[in-house]
CSV table of C-alpha atoms in Angstrom, one decimal:
chain,number,residue,atom,x,y,z
A,194,MET,CA,-20.1,7.9,30.9
A,195,SER,CA,-16.9,8.8,29.2
A,196,ASP,CA,-16.9,10.9,26.1
A,197,PRO,CA,-16.3,8.7,23.0
A,198,SER,CA,-14.3,11.5,21.3
A,199,VAL,CA,-11.9,11.5,24.2
A,200,GLN,CA,-11.5,7.8,24.0
A,201,HIS,CA,-10.8,8.1,20.3
A,202,GLN,CA,-8.1,10.7,20.9
A,203,GLN,CA,-6.5,8.6,23.6
A,204,ALA,CA,-6.4,5.6,21.3
A,205,ARG,CA,-4.2,7.5,18.9
A,206,PRO,CA,-0.4,7.1,19.2
A,207,ALA,CA,1.2,10.1,20.8
A,208,VAL,CA,2.6,12.5,18.3
A,209,PRO,CA,4.6,15.7,18.8
A,210,VAL,CA,2.1,18.6,18.8
A,211,LEU,CA,2.5,22.4,18.8
A,212,HIS,CA,1.3,24.1,22.0
A,213,GLU,CA,-2.3,23.0,22.7
A,214,ARG,CA,-3.2,21.7,19.3
A,215,ARG,CA,-5.2,18.4,19.4
A,216,PRO,CA,-3.9,15.3,17.6
A,217,ASP,CA,-7.0,15.5,15.3
A,218,GLU,CA,-5.6,18.7,13.9
A,219,VAL,CA,-2.2,17.2,13.2
A,220,LEU,CA,-3.1,13.8,11.8
A,221,GLY,CA,-6.0,13.5,9.4
A,222,ALA,CA,-8.1,10.4,9.0
A,223,ALA,CA,-7.4,10.0,5.2
A,224,PRO,CA,-4.9,12.4,3.7
A,225,GLU,CA,-4.9,13.2,0.0
A,226,HIS,CA,-3.2,10.8,-2.4
A,227,GLY,CA,0.5,11.3,-2.5
A,228,ARG,CA,0.8,13.2,0.7
A,229,ALA,CA,4.2,12.4,2.2
A,230,ARG,CA,6.0,13.3,5.4
A,231,TYR,CA,7.4,16.8,5.7
A,232,ARG,CA,11.0,17.4,4.6
A,233,PRO,CA,12.6,20.8,5.0
A,234,ARG,CA,13.4,22.5,1.8
A,235,ARG,CA,17.1,22.4,0.9
A,236,VAL,CA,18.9,25.7,0.2
A,237,GLY,CA,22.0,25.4,-1.9
A,238,MET,CA,23.1,24.3,-5.3
A,239,VAL,CA,20.4,24.2,-7.9
A,240,TRP,CA,21.3,20.6,-9.0
A,241,ARG,CA,20.3,19.4,-5.5
A,242,SER,CA,16.7,20.2,-6.3
A,243,LYS,CA,14.5,17.2,-7.1
A,244,ALA,CA,12.6,19.3,-9.7
A,245,PHE,CA,15.9,20.1,-11.4
A,246,ARG,CA,17.1,16.5,-11.4
A,247,ALA,CA,13.8,15.2,-12.7
A,248,GLY,CA,13.7,17.9,-15.4
A,249,ALA,CA,17.2,17.0,-16.5
A,250,VAL,CA,16.3,13.3,-16.7
A,251,ILE,CA,13.2,14.1,-18.7
A,252,VAL,CA,15.1,16.4,-21.1
A,253,ALA,CA,17.8,13.8,-21.6
A,254,LEU,CA,15.3,11.0,-22.4
A,255,VAL,CA,13.3,13.3,-24.7
A,256,LEU,CA,16.5,14.2,-26.6
A,257,CYS,CA,17.4,10.5,-26.9
A,258,GLY,CA,13.9,9.8,-28.1
A,259,LEU,CA,14.1,12.4,-30.8
A,260,VAL,CA,17.5,11.1,-32.0
A,261,ILE,CA,16.4,7.5,-32.1
A,262,LEU,CA,13.2,8.5,-33.9
A,263,ALA,CA,15.2,10.3,-36.6
A,264,LEU,CA,17.6,7.3,-36.9
A,265,VAL,CA,14.8,4.7,-37.2
A,266,ARG,CA,12.8,6.8,-39.6
A,267,GLU,CA,15.9,7.3,-41.8
A,268,GLN,CA,16.5,3.6,-42.0
A,269,THR,CA,12.9,2.5,-42.5
A,270,GLY,CA,11.4,5.4,-44.4
A,271,PRO,CA,8.2,7.2,-43.5
A,272,GLU,CA,5.8,4.3,-44.6
A,273,GLY,CA,8.0,1.6,-43.1
A,274,PHE,CA,8.2,3.6,-39.8
A,275,LEU,CA,4.4,3.9,-39.5
A,276,VAL,CA,3.9,0.2,-40.3
A,277,GLY,CA,6.6,-0.8,-37.9
A,278,LEU,CA,5.1,1.4,-35.2
A,279,GLY,CA,1.6,0.1,-35.6
A,280,LEU,CA,2.8,-3.5,-35.4
A,281,ALA,CA,5.4,-3.1,-32.7
A,282,VAL,CA,3.0,-1.5,-30.3
A,283,LEU,CA,0.7,-4.5,-30.1
A,284,PRO,CA,2.5,-6.6,-27.5
A,285,VAL,CA,3.4,-3.6,-25.3
A,286,PRO,CA,0.1,-3.3,-23.4
A,287,LEU,CA,0.1,-7.0,-22.7
A,288,LEU,CA,3.6,-7.1,-21.4
A,289,MET,CA,3.1,-4.0,-19.3
A,290,ALA,CA,-0.1,-5.4,-17.8
A,291,ALA,CA,1.6,-8.7,-17.0
A,292,PHE,CA,4.4,-7.0,-15.1
A,293,ARG,CA,2.0,-4.6,-13.4
A,294,TRP,CA,-0.1,-7.6,-12.3
A,295,LEU,CA,3.0,-9.2,-10.8
A,296,ASP,CA,3.6,-5.9,-8.9
A,297,ARG,CA,0.1,-5.7,-7.4
A,298,VAL,CA,1.1,-6.8,-3.9
A,299,GLU,CA,3.3,-3.8,-3.3
A,300,PRO,CA,2.8,-1.6,-6.4
A,301,GLY,CA,5.8,0.5,-7.3
A,302,PRO,CA,5.4,4.1,-8.3
A,303,TRP,CA,4.5,4.7,-11.9
A,304,ARG,CA,7.3,7.3,-12.2
A,305,ASN,CA,9.9,4.4,-11.9
A,306,LEU,CA,8.1,2.3,-14.4
A,307,ILE,CA,7.7,5.1,-16.9
A,308,PHE,CA,11.4,6.0,-16.5
A,309,SER,CA,12.3,2.4,-17.1
A,310,PHE,CA,10.2,2.1,-20.2
A,311,ALA,CA,11.5,5.4,-21.6
A,312,TRP,CA,15.1,4.4,-20.8
A,313,GLY,CA,14.8,1.2,-22.7
A,314,ALA,CA,12.9,2.7,-25.7
A,315,CYS,CA,15.1,5.8,-26.0
A,316,ALA,CA,18.5,5.8,-24.2
A,317,ALA,CA,19.3,2.0,-24.3
A,318,ALA,CA,18.1,1.7,-27.9
A,319,LEU,CA,20.1,4.7,-29.0
A,320,VAL,CA,23.3,3.3,-27.3
A,321,ALA,CA,22.7,-0.1,-28.9
A,322,ILE,CA,22.2,1.3,-32.4
A,323,ILE,CA,25.3,3.5,-32.3
A,324,ALA,CA,27.6,1.0,-30.5
A,325,ASN,CA,26.5,-2.0,-32.6
A,326,SER,CA,26.9,-0.1,-35.9
A,327,PHE,CA,30.3,1.2,-34.9
A,328,ALA,CA,31.6,-2.2,-33.7
A,329,THR,CA,30.3,-4.1,-36.7
A,330,ARG,CA,31.9,-1.6,-39.1
A,331,TRP,CA,35.2,-1.7,-37.2
A,332,ILE,CA,35.2,-5.5,-37.3
A,333,ALA,CA,34.4,-5.6,-41.0
A,334,THR,CA,37.2,-3.1,-41.8
A,335,ALA,CA,39.7,-5.0,-39.6
A,336,THR,CA,38.9,-8.5,-41.0
A,337,ALA,CA,37.7,-7.5,-44.5
A,338,ASP,CA,34.9,-10.0,-44.1
A,339,PRO,CA,31.5,-8.2,-43.7
A,340,ALA,CA,29.6,-11.5,-43.4
A,341,SER,CA,31.6,-12.7,-40.4
A,342,ALA,CA,31.4,-9.1,-38.9
A,343,ASP,CA,27.6,-9.3,-39.0
A,344,THR,CA,27.6,-12.7,-37.3
A,345,LEU,CA,30.1,-11.6,-34.7
A,346,GLY,CA,28.3,-8.4,-34.0
A,347,ALA,CA,25.0,-10.2,-33.5
A,348,THR,CA,26.2,-13.0,-31.3
A,349,VAL,CA,28.9,-11.2,-29.2
A,350,ILE,CA,28.7,-7.4,-29.5
A,351,ALA,CA,24.9,-6.9,-29.5
A,352,PRO,CA,24.2,-9.0,-26.3
A,353,VAL,CA,27.0,-7.2,-24.3
A,354,VAL,CA,26.0,-3.7,-25.5
A,355,GLU,CA,22.2,-4.1,-25.3
A,356,GLU,CA,22.1,-5.9,-21.9
A,357,SER,CA,24.5,-3.4,-20.4
A,358,ALA,CA,22.4,-0.5,-21.6
A,359,LYS,CA,19.2,-2.0,-20.3
A,360,ALA,CA,20.8,-2.9,-17.0
A,361,ALA,CA,21.8,0.7,-16.4
A,362,ALA,CA,18.1,1.6,-15.8
A,363,VAL,CA,17.8,-1.2,-13.1
A,364,LEU,CA,21.1,0.0,-11.5
A,365,LEU,CA,19.9,3.7,-11.4
A,366,ILE,CA,16.6,2.8,-9.7
A,367,PHE,CA,18.5,0.4,-7.3
A,368,LEU,CA,20.9,3.2,-6.3
A,369,PHE,CA,18.7,6.3,-6.3
A,370,ARG,CA,15.3,4.8,-5.5
A,371,ARG,CA,16.5,2.2,-3.0
A,372,ARG,CA,13.4,2.6,-0.7
A,373,GLU,CA,11.2,1.6,-3.6
A,374,PHE,CA,13.4,-1.3,-4.7
A,375,SER,CA,13.0,-3.8,-1.9
A,376,GLY,CA,13.0,-7.3,-3.4
A,377,VAL,CA,12.9,-9.7,-6.3
A,378,VAL,CA,9.6,-8.7,-7.6
A,379,ASP,CA,10.7,-5.1,-7.9
A,380,GLY,CA,13.8,-6.2,-9.9
A,381,VAL,CA,11.7,-8.3,-12.2
A,382,VAL,CA,9.2,-5.5,-12.8
A,383,VAL,CA,11.7,-2.7,-13.4
A,384,ALA,CA,13.8,-4.9,-15.7
A,385,GLY,CA,10.7,-6.1,-17.6
A,386,PHE,CA,9.5,-2.5,-18.3
A,387,THR,CA,13.0,-1.5,-19.4
A,388,ALA,CA,13.2,-4.5,-21.8
A,389,THR,CA,9.6,-3.9,-23.1
A,390,GLY,CA,10.6,-0.4,-24.1
A,391,PHE,CA,13.8,-1.6,-25.8
A,392,ALA,CA,12.0,-4.3,-27.7
A,393,PHE,CA,9.3,-1.8,-28.8
A,394,THR,CA,11.9,0.4,-30.5
A,395,GLU,CA,13.8,-2.5,-31.9
A,396,ASN,CA,10.6,-4.1,-33.4
A,397,ILE,CA,9.8,-0.8,-35.1
A,398,LEU,CA,13.2,-1.0,-36.8
A,399,TYR,CA,13.0,-4.6,-37.8
A,400,LEU,CA,9.4,-4.5,-39.0
A,401,GLY,CA,9.9,-1.2,-40.8
A,402,ASN,CA,12.9,-2.6,-42.7
A,403,ALA,CA,10.9,-5.8,-43.5
A,404,PHE,CA,8.1,-3.7,-45.0
A,405,GLY,CA,10.6,-1.7,-47.1
A,406,GLU,CA,12.1,-5.0,-48.4
A,407,ASP,CA,8.6,-6.2,-49.3
A,408,GLN,CA,8.0,-2.9,-51.1
A,409,GLN,CA,11.1,-3.5,-53.2
A,410,LEU,CA,10.3,-7.1,-54.0
A,411,GLY,CA,6.6,-6.6,-54.5
A,412,SER,CA,5.7,-9.4,-52.0
A,413,SER,CA,2.6,-9.3,-49.8
A,414,GLY,CA,0.4,-11.5,-47.7
A,415,PHE,CA,1.6,-14.4,-45.5
A,416,ALA,CA,4.6,-15.0,-47.7
A,417,SER,CA,6.0,-11.5,-47.1
A,418,VAL,CA,9.0,-10.7,-45.0
A,419,THR,CA,6.9,-8.4,-42.9
A,420,ALA,CA,4.6,-11.3,-42.0
A,421,GLY,CA,7.5,-13.6,-41.1
A,422,THR,CA,9.2,-11.0,-39.0
A,423,PHE,CA,5.9,-10.2,-37.2
A,424,PHE,CA,5.3,-13.9,-36.5
A,425,VAL,CA,8.8,-14.5,-35.1
A,426,ARG,CA,9.2,-11.3,-33.1
A,427,ILE,CA,5.6,-10.4,-32.0
A,428,VAL,CA,3.8,-13.8,-31.9
A,429,MET,CA,6.5,-16.3,-31.0
A,430,SER,CA,9.0,-14.3,-28.9
A,431,PRO,CA,7.6,-11.1,-27.5
A,432,PHE,CA,9.1,-12.2,-24.2
A,433,ALA,CA,12.6,-12.5,-25.5
A,434,HIS,CA,14.1,-9.2,-24.5
A,435,PRO,CA,12.1,-9.1,-21.2
A,436,LEU,CA,13.4,-12.6,-20.4
A,437,PHE,CA,17.0,-11.6,-20.9
A,438,THR,CA,16.8,-8.4,-18.8
A,439,VAL,CA,14.7,-10.0,-16.1
A,440,LEU,CA,17.8,-12.2,-15.3
A,441,THR,CA,19.6,-9.0,-14.5
A,442,GLY,CA,16.6,-7.8,-12.4
A,443,LEU,CA,16.7,-11.0,-10.5
A,444,GLY,CA,20.3,-10.4,-9.6
A,445,PHE,CA,19.5,-6.9,-8.3
A,446,GLY,CA,16.4,-8.2,-6.5
A,447,PHE,CA,18.3,-10.9,-4.6
A,448,ALA,CA,21.0,-8.3,-3.8
A,449,ALA,CA,18.3,-6.1,-2.3
A,450,VAL,CA,17.2,-8.7,0.2
A,451,SER,CA,20.8,-9.8,1.1
A,452,ALA,CA,22.3,-8.8,4.4
A,453,ARG,CA,24.4,-5.7,4.4
A,454,ARG,CA,27.3,-7.6,5.8
A,455,HIS,CA,27.4,-9.8,2.6
A,456,ARG,CA,29.0,-7.1,0.4
A,457,VAL,CA,30.5,-9.6,-2.0
A,458,ARG,CA,27.2,-11.3,-2.6
A,459,ARG,CA,25.4,-7.9,-3.1
A,460,ILE,CA,27.9,-7.1,-5.9
A,461,ALA,CA,28.3,-10.6,-7.3
A,462,LEU,CA,24.6,-11.3,-7.7
A,463,PRO,CA,23.8,-8.4,-10.1
A,464,VAL,CA,26.9,-9.1,-12.1
A,465,LEU,CA,26.0,-12.8,-12.4
A,466,GLY,CA,22.5,-11.9,-13.5
A,467,LEU,CA,23.9,-9.6,-16.2
A,468,LEU,CA,26.3,-12.3,-17.4
A,469,LEU,CA,23.4,-14.8,-17.6
A,470,ALA,CA,21.3,-12.2,-19.6
A,471,MET,CA,24.2,-11.7,-22.0
A,472,GLY,CA,24.7,-15.5,-22.4
A,473,LEU,CA,21.1,-16.2,-23.1
A,474,HIS,CA,20.9,-13.3,-25.5
A,475,ALA,CA,24.0,-14.5,-27.4
A,476,LEU,CA,22.5,-18.0,-27.6
A,477,TRP,CA,19.3,-16.7,-29.0
A,478,ASN,CA,20.9,-14.4,-31.6
A,479,GLY,CA,23.3,-17.2,-32.7
A,480,SER,CA,20.7,-19.9,-32.9
A,481,SER,CA,20.8,-19.7,-36.7
A,482,ALA,CA,24.4,-21.0,-36.6
A,483,PHE,CA,23.1,-24.4,-35.5
A,484,GLY,CA,21.6,-25.3,-38.8
A,485,PRO,CA,18.2,-24.7,-40.4
A,486,TYR,CA,16.4,-25.9,-37.3
A,487,GLY,CA,18.7,-24.3,-34.8
A,488,PHE,CA,16.3,-21.5,-34.1
A,489,TYR,CA,13.4,-23.8,-33.3
A,490,ALA,CA,15.7,-26.0,-31.2
A,491,VAL,CA,16.9,-23.1,-29.1
A,492,TYR,CA,13.4,-21.8,-28.8
A,493,GLY,CA,11.9,-25.1,-27.6
A,494,ILE,CA,14.9,-26.4,-25.5
A,495,VAL,CA,16.2,-23.2,-23.9
A,496,MET,CA,13.9,-20.2,-24.3
A,497,VAL,CA,10.5,-21.8,-23.4
A,498,PRO,CA,11.8,-23.6,-20.3
A,499,ALA,CA,13.8,-20.5,-19.2
A,500,PHE,CA,10.6,-18.4,-19.6
A,501,GLY,CA,8.6,-20.9,-17.5
A,502,LEU,CA,11.3,-21.0,-14.8
A,503,VAL,CA,11.6,-17.2,-14.6
A,504,THR,CA,7.8,-16.9,-14.5
A,505,TRP,CA,7.5,-19.4,-11.7
A,506,LEU,CA,10.2,-17.7,-9.7
A,507,ALA,CA,8.5,-14.3,-10.1
A,508,ILE,CA,5.1,-15.7,-9.0
A,509,TRP,CA,6.8,-17.5,-6.1
A,510,SER,CA,8.4,-14.2,-5.0
A,511,ARG,CA,5.0,-12.5,-5.2
A,512,GLN,CA,3.4,-15.2,-3.0
A,513,ARG,CA,6.4,-14.8,-0.7
A,514,GLU,CA,5.5,-11.2,-0.2
A,515,LEU,CA,1.9,-12.2,0.8
A,516,ARG,CA,3.3,-14.8,3.2
A,517,ALA,CA,5.5,-12.1,4.8
A,518,LEU,CA,2.3,-10.1,5.5
A,519,ALA,CA,0.8,-13.0,7.3
A,520,ALA,CA,4.0,-13.7,9.3
A,521,GLU,CA,5.1,-10.2,10.2
A,522,LEU,CA,1.9,-8.2,10.7
A,523,PRO,CA,0.5,-10.1,13.7
A,524,ALA,CA,3.1,-8.4,15.9
A,525,TYR,CA,1.6,-5.1,15.0
A,526,ALA,CA,-1.9,-6.4,15.5
A,527,ALA,CA,-1.0,-7.7,19.0
A,528,ALA,CA,0.3,-4.2,19.8
A,529,GLY,CA,-3.0,-2.7,18.6
A,530,TRP,CA,-1.9,-1.0,15.4
A,531,LEU,CA,-4.0,-3.4,13.3
A,532,THR,CA,-7.1,-5.3,14.0
A,533,PRO,CA,-6.7,-9.1,14.6
A,534,ALA,CA,-8.2,-9.9,11.2
A,535,GLU,CA,-6.2,-7.5,9.1
A,536,PRO,CA,-3.0,-9.7,8.7
A,537,SER,CA,-5.0,-12.5,7.1
A,538,ALA,CA,-7.0,-10.0,4.9
A,539,LEU,CA,-3.8,-8.2,3.8
A,540,SER,CA,-2.2,-11.5,2.8
A,541,SER,CA,-5.0,-12.3,0.4
A,542,MET,CA,-5.3,-10.5,-2.9
A,543,ARG,CA,-9.0,-11.4,-3.0
A,544,ALA,CA,-9.7,-9.9,0.4
A,545,ARG,CA,-7.7,-6.8,-0.5
A,546,GLY,CA,-9.7,-6.1,-3.6
A,547,MET,CA,-12.9,-6.8,-1.7
A,548,ALA,CA,-11.9,-4.3,1.0
A,549,ARG,CA,-11.4,-1.6,-1.6
A,550,ASP,CA,-14.9,-2.3,-3.0
A,551,LEU,CA,-16.5,-2.3,0.5
A,552,ALA,CA,-14.9,1.1,1.3
A,553,ARG,CA,-16.2,2.5,-1.9
A,554,HIS,CA,-19.8,1.2,-1.4
A,555,TRP,CA,-20.0,2.3,2.2
A,556,GLN,CA,-19.6,6.0,1.2
A,557,PRO,CA,-22.7,8.2,0.5
A,558,ASP,CA,-21.4,9.5,-2.9
A,559,ARG,CA,-19.1,8.5,-5.7
A,560,ALA,CA,-16.4,11.1,-4.9
A,561,ARG,CA,-16.1,10.0,-1.3
A,562,GLY,CA,-16.2,6.4,-2.4
A,563,ARG,CA,-13.2,6.8,-4.7
A,564,ALA,CA,-11.3,8.6,-2.0
A,565,ALA,CA,-12.1,5.8,0.5
A,566,ALA,CA,-11.0,3.1,-1.9
A,567,ARG,CA,-7.8,5.0,-2.7
A,568,ALA,CA,-7.1,5.3,1.1
A,569,VAL,CA,-7.6,1.5,1.5
A,570,ALA,CA,-5.3,0.8,-1.5
A,571,GLU,CA,-2.6,3.1,0.0
A,572,TYR,CA,-3.1,1.4,3.4
A,573,GLU,CA,-2.5,-2.0,1.8
A,574,SER,CA,0.6,-0.8,0.1
A,575,PHE,CA,2.0,0.7,3.3
A,576,ALA,CA,1.2,-2.4,5.2
A,577,THR,CA,3.1,-4.5,2.6
A,578,SER,CA,6.1,-2.2,2.9
A,579,LEU,CA,6.0,-2.5,6.6
A,580,ALA,CA,6.0,-6.3,6.5
A,581,GLY,CA,8.8,-6.3,4.0
A,582,LEU,CA,10.8,-3.8,6.1
A,583,ARG,CA,10.4,-6.0,9.1
A,584,ARG,CA,11.4,-9.2,7.2
A,585,ARG,CA,14.5,-7.5,5.8
A,586,ALA,CA,15.4,-6.3,9.3
A,587,ARG,CA,15.2,-9.9,10.5
A,588,HIS,CA,17.8,-10.8,7.9
A,589,GLY,CA,20.0,-7.8,8.5
A,590,ALA,CA,19.2,-6.1,5.2
A,591,VAL,CA,18.2,-2.7,6.5
A,592,GLY,CA,20.2,0.4,7.6
A,593,GLN,CA,20.2,2.5,10.7
A,594,ASP,CA,17.1,4.3,9.5
A,595,PHE,CA,14.9,1.3,10.2
A,596,GLY,CA,13.2,2.8,13.2
A,597,ALA,CA,12.4,6.1,11.4
A,598,ARG,CA,11.1,4.2,8.4
A,599,GLU,CA,9.0,2.0,10.6
A,600,ARG,CA,7.5,5.0,12.4
A,601,GLU,CA,6.7,6.7,9.1
A,602,LEU,CA,4.9,3.6,7.8
A,603,LEU,CA,2.9,3.2,11.0
A,604,HIS,CA,1.8,6.9,10.8
A,605,HIS,CA,0.7,6.4,7.2
A,606,LEU,CA,-1.3,3.4,8.3
A,607,TRP,CA,-2.9,5.3,11.2
A,608,GLN,CA,-3.9,8.1,9.0
A,609,ARG,CA,-5.9,5.7,6.7
A,610,ARG,CA,-7.3,3.3,9.3
A,611,GLU,CA,-10.7,5.0,9.6
A,612,PHE,CA,-11.6,3.6,6.2
A,613,ALA,CA,-9.2,0.6,5.9
A,614,ALA,CA,-9.6,-1.2,9.2
A,615,PRO,CA,-13.3,-1.8,9.0
A,616,ALA,CA,-13.2,-2.7,5.3
A,617,LEU,CA,-10.3,-5.2,5.7
A,618,THR,CA,-11.9,-6.7,8.9
A,619,HIS,CA,-15.1,-7.3,7.1
A,620,ALA,CA,-13.3,-8.6,4.0
A,621,ALA,CA,-11.5,-11.1,6.2
A,622,LEU,CA,-14.8,-12.4,7.5
A,623,LEU,CA,-16.3,-12.7,4.0
A,624,THR,CA,-13.2,-14.6,2.6
A,625,ALA,CA,-12.4,-16.6,5.7
A,626,ARG,CA,-12.0,-20.4,5.4
A,627,PRO,CA,-12.7,-22.8,8.3
A,628,GLY,CA,-9.9,-22.6,10.8
A,629,ALA,CA,-8.6,-19.3,9.4
A,630,HIS,CA,-9.8,-17.4,12.4
A,631,ARG,CA,-7.1,-18.8,14.6
A,632,ALA,CA,-4.4,-16.2,15.4
A,633,HIS,CA,-1.0,-16.5,13.9
A,634,SER,CA,1.8,-17.5,16.3
A,635,MET,CA,4.0,-14.6,17.3
A,636,PRO,CA,7.4,-14.6,15.7
A,637,THR,CA,10.4,-14.6,18.0
A,638,SER,CA,12.3,-11.4,18.6
A,639,TYR,CA,15.4,-10.6,16.6
A,640,GLY,CA,18.5,-9.1,18.0
A,641,ASN,CA,20.3,-7.7,15.1
A,642,GLY,CA,20.8,-4.2,16.4
A,643,TYR,CA,17.7,-2.7,14.8
A,644,GLY,CA,15.2,-3.1,17.7
A,645,ASN,CA,14.9,-4.3,21.2
A,646,GLY,CA,12.6,-7.2,20.6
A,647,TYR,CA,8.8,-7.0,21.0
A,648,GLY,CA,6.1,-8.8,22.7
A,649,TYR,CA,2.4,-8.5,23.2
A,650,GLY,CA,1.4,-5.0,24.1
A,651,GLN,CA,4.6,-3.4,22.7
A,652,THR,CA,5.0,-1.4,19.6
A,653,PRO,CA,7.6,-3.3,17.7
A,654,GLY,CA,10.8,-1.8,16.5
A,655,TYR,CA,11.0,1.2,18.8
A,656,GLY,CA,13.1,1.8,21.9
A,657,GLN,CA,16.4,3.0,23.0
A,658,ALA,CA,18.2,0.9,20.5
A,659,HIS,CA,17.5,3.6,18.0
A,660,GLY,CA,19.2,6.2,20.1
A,661,HIS,CA,16.1,7.9,21.6
A,662,PRO,CA,16.4,8.4,25.4
A,663,PRO,CA,13.4,8.0,27.7
A,664,GLY,CA,11.0,10.9,27.5
A,665,SER,CA,12.2,12.0,24.0
A,666,GLY,CA,8.8,11.3,22.4
A,667,TYR,CA,9.7,7.9,20.9
A,668,GLY,CA,9.5,4.4,22.1
A,669,PRO,CA,6.7,2.1,23.5
A,670,ALA,CA,5.8,4.6,26.2
A,671,ALA,CA,5.3,7.4,23.7
A,672,TYR,CA,3.3,5.2,21.4
A,673,PRO,CA,0.6,3.5,23.6
A,674,PRO,CA,-1.1,0.7,21.8
A,675,PRO,CA,-4.4,1.9,20.2
A,676,GLN,CA,-7.6,0.1,20.9
A,677,PRO,CA,-8.4,-2.3,18.1
A,678,TYR,CA,-11.5,-1.9,16.0
A,679,GLY,CA,-14.6,-3.8,16.9
A,680,SER,CA,-16.3,-6.5,14.8
A,681,ALA,CA,-17.2,-5.9,11.2
A,682,PRO,CA,-20.5,-4.3,10.2
A,683,PRO,CA,-23.4,-6.6,9.6
A,684,SER,CA,-23.8,-5.6,6.0
A,685,HIS,CA,-21.2,-4.8,3.3
A,686,ARG,CA,-23.6,-2.3,1.8
A,687,ARG,CA,-23.8,0.0,4.8
A,688,PRO,CA,-21.0,2.0,6.4
A,689,PRO,CA,-19.8,0.8,9.8
A,690,THR,CA,-21.3,2.1,12.9
């Protein structure tokens, strides 16, 4: 009889090893969270260091935060600032949870979301306060009509300045975190977090000023200015700023999935989204100009339908990511990288959550259970990235690093499959519907210059089209298809045997 350990080693894809080291010593079954591929350390200018650049961004945002804090506190007073802060923070967790739920299929890194929120709350808010005040004063001085200057500033200047300042965060992540900005959902989530931060700071200012006005007038209760401002900004329209900026995020998201040869479209779509955001923002700010019921008319006729349409589009994009998993991953299952049941499990949010729970319960102690569940969650995220990468390659929206990126994602999957594959396979059986066991049809090969086609028994995306000659350590011959896992364990309470 053959040694099972030898069979397990042969089932692994071939990887470059040093001297006589075994593959087991090179690739671990489940690496620690956040472990990435090796990159040589750069030696050169200090500003090329990632730590230096991250520190510079943090320092800049902290300085903007301190300045905006001082400005808002000066305008509202200490008591007004505390009241505004306490009321403005109420919708923030709900909005962040909604955008994070939308991003559950392929969760983006928290560092991008925290940067987006901080940019909106600090940098964008500071730019808006300074630019709006300067523009309004200049218009009032030039026209000698302060009333018209305030109206013009609110309906023309503020939408342009504020939406441009918020769009800068989306643009920065689109340019410098391109690998983590892969589609429409990413654009919506980044834009939503940015606008949530901006609305948070703006609400502190408005609610704090309203409280100060009530203190001067001696009003309180439901008839106070604070209560009216809270009802309009927190209860009726907490989604206003996120809705405006999400239009910009949609433009960047559609640009991210557009083919690289469509350069005009990739530039025009973000600009169009920004213009739509400015237009809707201007309409919202100028609604009072349509009469005493203009605000309610714009709210019911424009804002609510626009919010419903954008919400539907975001959820549709989320479901499209799940459908991409079911359409693209069977090619890797046929090559042996995944079990036959994994594509259907990975395309179901219920099965994905169940797989994490199974991996946790199968471990003998809580610490190992958390590590196993984390490995399965990372596996699901990498599989989603792999499906999205393959879908973008099919539409010509990837660069020459497609092969390297595909190999990297496959290695990340392989490192975690000890925990993920049995759990996902069993979750697929537990959530399967009648007829769901039938295999997906294999998609046809694509010849866009990023691969040499694929078929059953081949590792997709590799080959000499990436510039690797035979015997160089890459390609289907260097990556023999691993043997798929067997059937799921008979009980979801015991570890697989």
